[in-house]
CSV table of C-alpha atoms and ligand atoms in Angstrom, one decimal:
chain,number,residue,atom,x,y,z
A,183,MET,CA,0.0,0.0,0.0
A,184,PRO,CA,1.5,3.4,-0.9
A,185,LEU,CA,2.3,5.8,1.9
A,186,SER,CA,0.1,8.7,2.5
A,187,GLU,CA,1.5,12.2,1.6
A,188,GLU,CA,1.6,12.9,5.3
A,189,GLN,CA,3.7,9.8,6.0
A,190,LEU,CA,6.0,10.6,3.1
A,191,ALA,CA,6.5,14.1,4.3
A,192,LYS,CA,7.3,12.8,7.8
A,193,ASN,CA,9.7,10.2,6.4
A,194,PHE,CA,11.7,12.7,4.4
A,195,ALA,CA,11.6,15.6,6.9
A,196,ASP,CA,14.9,16.9,8.2
A,197,ILE,CA,16.0,15.3,11.4
A,198,ALA,CA,17.7,18.5,12.5
A,199,PRO,CA,15.7,21.6,11.4
A,200,PRO,CA,17.7,24.5,9.8
A,201,LEU,CA,18.8,27.5,11.9
A,202,THR,CA,16.8,30.6,11.7
A,203,ASN,CA,18.7,33.7,10.7
A,204,ASP,CA,18.7,35.0,14.3
A,205,ALA,CA,19.8,31.6,15.6
A,206,ALA,CA,22.7,31.5,13.1
A,207,LEU,CA,23.8,35.0,14.1
A,208,VAL,CA,23.8,34.1,17.8
A,209,ASP,CA,25.8,30.9,17.3
A,210,ALA,CA,28.2,32.5,14.9
A,211,ASN,CA,29.0,35.2,17.4
A,212,LYS,CA,29.8,32.6,20.1
A,213,CYS,CA,32.8,31.4,17.9
A,214,LEU,CA,36.2,32.4,19.3
A,215,PHE,CA,37.7,32.4,15.8
A,216,CYS,CA,40.6,30.4,17.0
A,217,HIS,CA,43.9,31.1,15.3
A,218,ASP,CA,44.9,27.4,15.2
A,219,ALA,CA,41.3,26.3,14.4
A,220,PRO,CA,41.2,22.7,15.6
A,221,CYS,CA,37.8,22.5,13.8
A,222,THR,CA,39.5,23.1,10.5
A,223,ILE,CA,42.3,20.7,11.2
A,224,ALA,CA,39.7,18.0,12.0
A,225,CYS,CA,37.7,18.6,8.8
A,226,PRO,CA,38.8,16.1,6.1
A,227,THR,CA,38.5,18.9,3.5
A,228,HIS,CA,40.0,21.6,5.7
A,229,ILE,CA,37.3,24.1,5.3
A,230,ASP,CA,38.4,27.4,7.0
A,231,VAL,CA,35.7,27.1,9.6
A,232,PRO,CA,36.4,30.4,11.6
A,233,ALA,CA,36.5,32.3,8.3
A,234,PHE,CA,33.1,31.1,7.1
A,235,ILE,CA,31.6,31.6,10.6
A,236,LYS,CA,33.0,35.1,10.8
A,237,LYS,CA,31.3,35.9,7.5
A,238,ILE,CA,28.0,34.6,8.8
A,239,ALA,CA,28.5,36.7,11.9
A,240,SER,CA,28.8,39.8,9.7
A,241,GLY,CA,25.8,38.9,7.6
A,242,ASN,CA,27.8,37.9,4.5
A,243,LEU,CA,26.2,34.5,3.7
A,244,ARG,CA,27.4,34.6,0.1
A,245,GLY,CA,31.0,35.1,1.2
A,246,SER,CA,30.6,32.4,3.8
A,247,ALA,CA,29.3,29.9,1.3
A,248,ARG,CA,32.2,30.8,-1.1
A,249,VAL,CA,34.7,29.9,1.6
A,250,ILE,CA,33.0,26.6,2.2
A,251,LEU,CA,32.5,25.5,-1.4
A,252,ASP,CA,35.9,26.6,-2.5
A,253,ALA,CA,37.4,24.0,-0.1
A,254,ASN,CA,34.7,21.4,-0.6
A,255,PRO,CA,32.3,21.5,-3.5
A,256,PHE,CA,30.0,19.1,-1.5
A,257,GLY,CA,29.8,21.5,1.4
A,258,HIS,CA,26.0,21.6,1.1
A,259,SER,CA,25.7,17.8,1.4
A,260,CYS,CA,28.4,17.5,4.0
A,261,ALA,CA,26.6,20.0,6.2
A,262,ARG,CA,23.9,17.4,6.5
A,263,ALA,CA,25.8,14.1,6.3
A,264,CYS,CA,29.2,14.5,8.0
A,265,PRO,CA,29.7,12.9,11.4
A,266,VAL,CA,30.6,16.3,12.8
A,267,GLU,CA,30.5,15.1,16.4
A,268,VAL,CA,33.7,13.3,15.8
A,269,LEU,CA,35.1,15.8,13.3
A,270,CYS,CA,34.9,19.6,13.4
A,271,GLU,CA,32.3,19.9,16.3
A,272,GLY,CA,34.1,17.2,18.2
A,273,ALA,CA,37.3,19.3,18.0
A,274,CYS,CA,35.7,22.7,18.9
A,275,VAL,CA,37.6,24.2,21.9
A,276,LEU,CA,34.3,25.0,23.6
A,277,ASN,CA,34.0,21.3,24.4
A,278,ASP,CA,37.0,21.8,26.7
A,279,ARG,CA,35.1,24.4,28.6
A,280,ASP,CA,32.1,22.0,29.1
A,281,GLU,CA,30.1,24.2,26.7
A,282,GLN,CA,28.2,23.1,23.6
A,283,PRO,CA,30.4,23.3,20.6
A,284,ILE,CA,29.6,25.8,17.8
A,285,LYS,CA,26.9,24.4,15.5
A,286,ILE,CA,29.3,24.2,12.6
A,287,ALA,CA,27.2,21.9,10.5
A,288,LEU,CA,24.1,23.9,10.9
A,289,LEU,CA,26.0,27.1,10.2
A,290,GLN,CA,27.5,25.5,7.1
A,291,ARG,CA,24.0,24.5,6.0
A,292,HIS,CA,22.7,28.0,6.7
A,293,ALA,CA,25.2,29.6,4.3
A,294,THR,CA,25.1,27.0,1.5
A,295,ASP,CA,21.2,26.8,1.6
A,296,TYR,CA,21.2,30.6,1.1
A,297,VAL,CA,23.2,30.5,-2.1
A,298,LEU,CA,21.1,27.6,-3.5
A,299,GLU,CA,17.8,29.2,-2.5
A,300,HIS,CA,18.9,32.4,-4.2
A,301,LYS,CA,20.4,30.6,-7.2
A,302,LEU,CA,23.7,32.5,-6.7
A,303,ARG,CA,26.6,31.4,-8.9
A,304,LEU,CA,29.8,31.7,-6.9
A,305,PHE,CA,32.4,30.4,-9.3
A,306,GLN,CA,33.1,30.9,-13.0
A,307,PRO,CA,35.0,28.5,-15.2
A,308,GLY,CA,38.5,29.7,-16.1
A,309,PRO,CA,39.7,30.1,-19.7
A,310,SER,CA,40.1,26.9,-21.6
A,311,THR,CA,43.6,25.4,-21.6
A,312,GLY,CA,42.7,23.0,-24.5
A,313,LYS,CA,43.4,20.1,-22.2
A,314,ARG,CA,41.0,17.5,-20.9
A,315,VAL,CA,40.9,15.8,-17.6
A,316,ALA,CA,39.4,12.5,-16.3
A,317,VAL,CA,38.1,12.0,-12.8
A,318,VAL,CA,39.0,8.5,-11.7
A,319,GLY,CA,36.2,7.0,-9.6
A,320,ALA,CA,34.1,10.2,-10.0
A,321,GLY,CA,32.9,9.8,-6.4
A,322,PRO,CA,32.9,12.6,-3.8
A,323,ALA,CA,36.7,12.3,-3.2
A,324,GLY,CA,37.5,12.5,-6.9
A,325,LEU,CA,35.1,15.3,-7.6
A,326,SER,CA,36.2,17.4,-4.7
A,327,SER,CA,40.0,17.0,-5.3
A,328,ARG,CA,42.1,19.8,-6.6
A,329,PRO,CA,44.7,19.2,-9.3
A,330,ALA,CA,48.2,19.0,-7.9
B,626,SF4,S1,37.3,25.5,17.5
B,626,SF4,FE1,35.1,26.2,17.9
B,626,SF4,S2,35.4,28.2,18.7
B,626,SF4,FE2,37.4,27.7,17.7
B,626,SF4,S3,37.2,28.5,15.6
B,626,SF4,FE3,36.5,26.4,15.6
B,626,SF4,S4,34.2,26.5,15.8
B,626,SF4,FE4,35.1,28.5,16.5
């Protein structure tokens, strides 16, 4: 028997709801913008976490998303799927003060949702070099790798 629309909506609803703009501003302003940024070191794609959070704190969501997506083209998906409790949020220094870590994933989602919802194009292709490339595997690792 097919599921009702109500059940389908429930099954596909977000487990963690997105942050409101005010909640994102409050959390972004709790960040200490650590110089050594253990959150960035813990991120497999080394997103500059304090840089993107600082841009959210100053209302620059477009710039924030650019920092995220420049390091990780899958930043929008990773904001939802990464095991942040053992990566960036697990490394946040606020844990050492028995405080809640910065909501890095939800902030990342806040910025990347903004550019998608507003259909903003952040990057332009460079001039053609006449060369061709092949992505071996074509999975997330291959697609988000930079040429050496
Ligand atoms: S470790 Fe926590 S407080 Fe420090 S920059 Fe990263 S998110 Fe901000």
